[in-house]
C-alpha cells in the first residue's frame, strides 16, 4: 500500500519542469526544455556547457540506473543486490573491465576527455545540489558516489557486454582446446571483404555456412559447460536500416539502429536533443 508520505517522497525526486537552477562551471546560460514525452531539449552556446547540462539532466532522470550500471560494469553490483549478483561481478573483474576503461580514458584525445569531464561535472553538480535522490537509495540505505570521467566509458562497456559478441568469444575459447585453432576460427564470421555493406535491390549477400561435422565436438563441449542447457546458445542479433526520403510520409529519410536487447524500464538508452551536441 502506498502512503501519502511514500507518494511525496517519490514526487520529490522528480526533476523540476520550470524555474532556474545554478550549475557551477557554466560559461554561459543554458536552457533545458522537456517536451510532452519528457525528452530534454538542451540549448547551450558551447559544447562544454551542453555536456555539463547533459550530465546534470541525466542525473536528475536516471541517477540510480546510472550508478547501478556503473556498479555492474566495475564488479560491485553485489554490494547492493546481494549474493545473486556476485557471479556477474566476478566475471567482469576477471575480464579486467575497470582497468580497460581507465586505459581507454587515458588514450583519449584532449577534446574527448574534456567532453567526459564536463559531463561528469554536471552529474556531480546534481549530487551536490541537495536535490532528493531516487527512492531506491532509501530502500538500500545507500548514498550516491561521485561520477568520474572514465565512468561513462564503463557504462558503455557494460552495454557492450550486453549487446556485443563477448559470449561468442568465450565459447570460441572453450572450443579451442577441443576442435583446434582452424576449426574454432570457423565460429567467427569473416567474408574476406566479399560481402556487401549496403545491399542493392535484388542482390544477395554472402552467407556464413559452418562445417557442422568439424564443430560437432565443440557443440557437445559447450553443452557440458552450460550444464546441458542450450536455451541461450543461439544468442541474438542487431541490425541497422535506412529508408529513403521518397518512401516516407514526411519526405525525410530515416536512419535507425535496432539493438536487440531485452525490454527494461527505464530503457538502457536516453534520448536528448541539443543543437550543440549530437543526439544521444
Short mmCIF file of C-alpha atoms in Angstrom, two decimals:
data_model
loop_
_atom_site.label_atom_id
_atom_site.label_comp_id
_atom_site.label_asym_id
_atom_site.label_seq_id
_atom_site.Cartn_x
_atom_site.Cartn_y
_atom_site.Cartn_z
CA UNK A 1 0.00 0.00 0.00
CA UNK A 2 1.38 3.42 -0.97
CA UNK A 3 1.02 6.10 1.68
CA UNK A 4 0.91 9.86 1.19
CA UNK A 5 4.43 10.04 2.61
CA UNK A 6 5.63 7.48 0.05
CA UNK A 7 3.98 9.42 -2.76
CA UNK A 8 5.53 12.68 -1.55
CA UNK A 9 8.98 11.06 -1.44
CA UNK A 10 8.61 9.74 -4.99
CA UNK A 11 7.41 13.07 -6.35
CA UNK A 12 10.22 14.93 -4.58
CA UNK A 13 12.75 13.06 -6.71
CA UNK A 14 11.14 14.20 -9.98
CA UNK A 15 13.04 16.95 -11.83
CA UNK A 16 11.55 20.46 -11.76
CA UNK A 17 9.87 21.46 -15.02
CA UNK A 18 10.12 25.22 -14.51
CA UNK A 19 12.30 27.79 -12.79
CA UNK A 20 16.04 28.40 -12.69
CA UNK A 21 18.90 26.38 -11.22
CA UNK A 22 22.52 27.27 -10.57
CA UNK A 23 25.03 24.93 -12.21
CA UNK A 24 28.68 25.56 -11.28
CA UNK A 25 31.20 25.81 -14.10
CA UNK A 26 28.88 27.06 -16.84
CA UNK A 27 30.45 29.57 -19.20
CA UNK A 28 27.06 30.92 -20.31
CA UNK A 29 23.39 30.38 -19.58
CA UNK A 30 21.83 27.08 -20.68
CA UNK A 31 18.14 26.33 -21.20
CA UNK A 32 16.54 22.91 -20.77
CA UNK A 33 13.03 22.32 -22.06
CA UNK A 34 11.24 19.00 -21.65
CA UNK A 35 8.69 18.12 -24.30
CA UNK A 36 5.45 16.16 -23.88
CA UNK A 37 7.41 12.89 -23.82
CA UNK A 38 9.85 14.10 -21.17
CA UNK A 39 12.74 14.35 -23.64
CA UNK A 40 15.07 17.18 -22.59
CA UNK A 41 15.98 19.76 -25.23
CA UNK A 42 19.24 21.46 -24.24
CA UNK A 43 20.28 24.80 -25.72
CA UNK A 44 23.82 25.90 -24.96
CA UNK A 45 26.32 28.24 -26.57
CA UNK A 46 29.23 25.81 -26.37
CA UNK A 47 29.77 22.06 -26.26
CA UNK A 48 31.27 22.04 -22.76
CA UNK A 49 28.17 23.70 -21.30
CA UNK A 50 25.92 21.33 -23.27
CA UNK A 51 27.70 18.26 -21.88
CA UNK A 52 27.71 19.73 -18.38
CA UNK A 53 23.97 20.28 -18.60
CA UNK A 54 23.52 16.81 -20.10
CA UNK A 55 25.24 15.21 -17.10
CA UNK A 56 23.03 17.20 -14.73
CA UNK A 57 19.85 16.23 -16.60
CA UNK A 58 20.83 12.57 -16.79
CA UNK A 59 21.43 12.54 -13.04
CA UNK A 60 18.04 14.18 -12.49
CA UNK A 61 16.28 11.49 -14.52
CA UNK A 62 18.38 8.34 -14.22
CA UNK A 63 20.76 8.58 -11.26
CA UNK A 64 20.02 5.16 -9.78
CA UNK A 65 20.14 3.47 -13.18
CA UNK A 66 23.45 5.20 -13.94
CA UNK A 67 25.04 4.11 -10.69
CA UNK A 68 23.71 0.55 -10.83
CA UNK A 69 25.02 0.17 -14.39
CA UNK A 70 28.39 1.53 -13.28
CA UNK A 71 28.48 -0.95 -10.40
CA UNK A 72 27.69 -3.81 -12.77
CA UNK A 73 30.49 -2.65 -15.06
CA UNK A 74 33.02 -2.49 -12.22
CA UNK A 75 32.02 -5.70 -10.43
CA UNK A 76 30.36 -4.01 -7.46
CA UNK A 77 26.68 -4.82 -8.01
CA UNK A 78 26.62 -7.46 -5.26
CA UNK A 79 27.22 -4.73 -2.67
CA UNK A 80 23.66 -3.61 -3.43
CA UNK A 81 21.97 -6.67 -4.91
CA UNK A 82 23.40 -9.43 -2.75
CA UNK A 83 24.99 -12.79 -3.46
CA UNK A 84 22.96 -13.43 -6.62
CA UNK A 85 24.92 -10.70 -8.39
CA UNK A 86 28.31 -11.99 -7.28
CA UNK A 87 28.86 -14.30 -10.27
CA UNK A 88 28.46 -11.44 -12.76
CA UNK A 89 30.73 -9.26 -10.62
CA UNK A 90 33.41 -11.94 -10.65
CA UNK A 91 33.18 -12.21 -14.45
CA UNK A 92 33.72 -8.50 -15.14
CA UNK A 93 36.57 -8.39 -12.64
CA UNK A 94 38.26 -11.36 -14.27
CA UNK A 95 37.81 -9.63 -17.63
CA UNK A 96 39.58 -6.56 -16.23
CA UNK A 97 36.81 -4.20 -17.28
CA UNK A 98 37.77 -1.42 -14.88
CA UNK A 99 41.40 -1.46 -15.99
CA UNK A 100 40.31 -1.42 -19.64
CA UNK A 101 38.08 1.62 -19.02
CA UNK A 102 40.88 3.50 -17.31
CA UNK A 103 43.23 2.71 -20.21
CA UNK A 104 40.59 3.83 -22.71
CA UNK A 105 40.23 7.14 -20.94
CA UNK A 106 43.97 7.80 -20.77
CA UNK A 107 44.26 7.07 -24.50
CA UNK A 108 41.60 9.63 -25.45
CA UNK A 109 42.43 12.90 -27.16
CA UNK A 110 42.08 16.09 -25.15
CA UNK A 111 38.76 17.05 -26.73
CA UNK A 112 37.15 13.73 -25.80
CA UNK A 113 38.50 13.95 -22.24
CA UNK A 114 37.09 17.47 -21.91
CA UNK A 115 33.68 16.17 -23.01
CA UNK A 116 33.68 13.43 -20.36
CA UNK A 117 34.97 15.81 -17.69
CA UNK A 118 32.21 18.30 -18.44
CA UNK A 119 29.58 15.54 -18.32
CA UNK A 120 30.95 14.22 -15.01
CA UNK A 121 30.97 17.71 -13.50
CA UNK A 122 27.29 18.02 -14.39
CA UNK A 123 26.46 14.72 -12.69
CA UNK A 124 28.41 15.73 -9.58
CA UNK A 125 26.78 19.15 -9.55
CA UNK A 126 23.43 17.40 -9.23
CA UNK A 127 24.75 15.23 -6.38
CA UNK A 128 25.90 18.37 -4.57
CA UNK A 129 22.71 20.33 -5.29
CA UNK A 130 20.77 18.94 -2.35
CA UNK A 131 18.05 17.57 -4.63
CA UNK A 132 16.15 14.49 -3.46
CA UNK A 133 17.58 11.16 -4.56
CA UNK A 134 15.57 8.35 -6.17
CA UNK A 135 13.70 6.16 -3.69
CA UNK A 136 15.94 3.16 -4.40
CA UNK A 137 18.72 4.77 -2.36
CA UNK A 138 16.49 4.94 0.71
CA UNK A 139 15.44 1.31 0.23
CA UNK A 140 19.10 0.26 0.06
CA UNK A 141 20.31 2.63 2.75
CA UNK A 142 22.85 3.85 0.18
CA UNK A 143 24.36 7.20 -0.81
CA UNK A 144 25.29 8.11 -4.42
CA UNK A 145 29.00 8.13 -5.15
CA UNK A 146 30.76 10.81 -7.24
CA UNK A 147 30.97 10.33 -11.01
CA UNK A 148 34.43 10.26 -12.54
CA UNK A 149 35.00 11.00 -16.24
CA UNK A 150 36.03 7.43 -17.08
CA UNK A 151 32.84 6.05 -15.52
CA UNK A 152 30.93 6.96 -18.69
CA UNK A 153 33.25 4.61 -20.58
CA UNK A 154 32.46 1.91 -18.03
CA UNK A 155 28.73 2.32 -18.69
CA UNK A 156 29.28 1.96 -22.45
CA UNK A 157 31.50 -1.09 -21.94
CA UNK A 158 28.77 -2.62 -19.81
CA UNK A 159 26.28 -2.08 -22.64
CA UNK A 160 28.86 -3.58 -24.98
CA UNK A 161 28.90 -6.74 -22.88
CA UNK A 162 25.12 -6.98 -23.18
CA UNK A 163 24.91 -6.22 -26.89
CA UNK A 164 28.29 -7.34 -28.17
CA UNK A 165 29.75 -10.69 -29.10
CA UNK A 166 31.61 -11.48 -25.88
CA UNK A 167 29.71 -14.71 -25.34
CA UNK A 168 30.71 -15.99 -28.76
CA UNK A 169 34.33 -15.14 -27.94
CA UNK A 170 34.09 -17.06 -24.68
CA UNK A 171 32.52 -20.01 -26.50
CA UNK A 172 35.36 -19.98 -29.03
CA UNK A 173 37.77 -20.04 -26.12
CA UNK A 174 36.04 -23.20 -24.86
CA UNK A 175 36.14 -24.68 -28.35
CA UNK A 176 39.84 -24.04 -28.94
CA UNK A 177 41.29 -26.99 -26.97
CA UNK A 178 38.59 -29.32 -28.31
CA UNK A 179 38.49 -28.70 -32.06
CA UNK A 180 41.74 -26.81 -32.64
CA UNK A 181 42.52 -23.32 -33.89
CA UNK A 182 41.44 -23.77 -37.51
CA UNK A 183 38.03 -25.18 -36.66
CA UNK A 184 37.49 -22.66 -33.86
CA UNK A 185 38.04 -19.89 -36.40
CA UNK A 186 35.03 -21.19 -38.32
CA UNK A 187 32.87 -19.91 -35.47
CA UNK A 188 33.86 -16.36 -36.40
CA UNK A 189 32.19 -14.95 -39.48
CA UNK A 190 34.71 -13.49 -41.91
CA UNK A 191 33.65 -12.95 -45.50
CA UNK A 192 37.10 -11.76 -46.58
CA UNK A 193 35.64 -8.44 -47.65
CA UNK A 194 33.30 -10.01 -50.23
CA UNK A 195 30.01 -9.25 -48.51
CA UNK A 196 28.13 -6.06 -49.29
CA UNK A 197 27.67 -3.40 -46.65
CA UNK A 198 24.71 -1.88 -48.47
CA UNK A 199 22.72 -4.40 -50.49
CA UNK A 200 21.04 -3.08 -53.66
CA UNK A 201 17.53 -4.32 -54.51
CA UNK A 202 17.65 -7.91 -55.73
CA UNK A 203 21.28 -8.52 -54.70
CA UNK A 204 22.26 -11.31 -52.33
CA UNK A 205 24.95 -11.08 -49.66
CA UNK A 206 27.27 -13.99 -48.89
CA UNK A 207 26.06 -16.24 -46.10
CA UNK A 208 28.15 -17.99 -43.49
CA UNK A 209 27.96 -21.78 -43.61
CA UNK A 210 29.76 -23.62 -40.84
CA UNK A 211 31.30 -27.07 -41.21
CA UNK A 212 28.95 -28.79 -38.77
CA UNK A 213 30.91 -32.01 -38.76
CA UNK A 214 34.04 -30.19 -37.63
CA UNK A 215 32.13 -28.25 -34.99
CA UNK A 216 30.19 -31.17 -33.54
CA UNK A 217 32.76 -31.89 -30.77
CA UNK A 218 32.60 -28.24 -29.71
CA UNK A 219 28.80 -28.29 -29.50
CA UNK A 220 28.99 -31.24 -27.11
CA UNK A 221 31.68 -29.48 -25.09
CA UNK A 222 29.63 -26.30 -24.94
CA UNK A 223 26.52 -28.11 -23.76
CA UNK A 224 28.51 -29.75 -20.96
CA UNK A 225 29.99 -26.38 -19.96
CA UNK A 226 26.46 -24.93 -19.83
CA UNK A 227 25.17 -27.80 -17.75
CA UNK A 228 23.20 -29.21 -20.66
CA UNK A 229 21.12 -26.03 -21.05
CA UNK A 230 21.42 -24.60 -24.56
CA UNK A 231 18.47 -22.23 -24.26
CA UNK A 232 20.73 -19.18 -24.60
CA UNK A 233 23.21 -20.69 -27.03
CA UNK A 234 21.53 -19.28 -30.12
CA UNK A 235 22.18 -15.72 -28.97
CA UNK A 236 20.59 -12.74 -30.66
CA UNK A 237 21.44 -10.05 -33.14
CA UNK A 238 21.03 -6.44 -34.08
CA UNK A 239 20.52 -4.53 -37.27
CA UNK A 240 20.62 -1.06 -38.74
CA UNK A 241 18.49 0.17 -41.59
CA UNK A 242 17.66 3.28 -43.59
CA UNK A 243 14.62 4.48 -45.52
CA UNK A 244 14.99 6.99 -48.33
CA UNK A 245 13.01 10.25 -48.32
CA UNK A 246 10.93 9.07 -51.26
CA UNK A 247 9.47 6.26 -49.17
CA UNK A 248 8.39 8.19 -46.06
CA UNK A 249 5.24 10.17 -45.34
CA UNK A 250 7.24 13.20 -44.23
CA UNK A 251 9.65 13.22 -47.17
CA UNK A 252 12.56 12.92 -44.76
CA UNK A 253 14.98 9.99 -44.55
CA UNK A 254 15.03 7.62 -41.59
CA UNK A 255 18.24 6.12 -40.17
CA UNK A 256 17.51 3.58 -37.45
CA UNK A 257 19.62 1.45 -35.15
CA UNK A 258 17.86 -1.63 -33.79
CA UNK A 259 19.86 -3.20 -30.94
CA UNK A 260 18.14 -6.41 -29.92
CA UNK A 261 18.07 -6.11 -26.14
CA UNK A 262 15.59 -7.30 -23.57
CA UNK A 263 12.88 -4.87 -22.57
CA UNK A 264 13.56 -2.96 -19.38
CA UNK A 265 12.28 0.07 -17.53
CA UNK A 266 13.87 2.51 -17.71
CA UNK A 267 15.37 1.72 -21.12
CA UNK A 268 19.14 1.48 -21.50
CA UNK A 269 19.17 4.41 -23.95
CA UNK A 270 18.23 8.02 -23.22
CA UNK A 271 17.05 10.47 -25.85
CA UNK A 272 18.39 14.01 -25.60
CA UNK A 273 18.24 16.81 -28.17
CA UNK A 274 20.77 19.64 -28.29
CA UNK A 275 21.99 21.76 -31.22
CA UNK A 276 25.42 21.96 -29.56
CA UNK A 277 25.99 18.20 -29.43
CA UNK A 278 24.85 15.11 -31.30
CA UNK A 279 21.69 13.41 -30.02
CA UNK A 280 22.40 10.66 -27.52
#
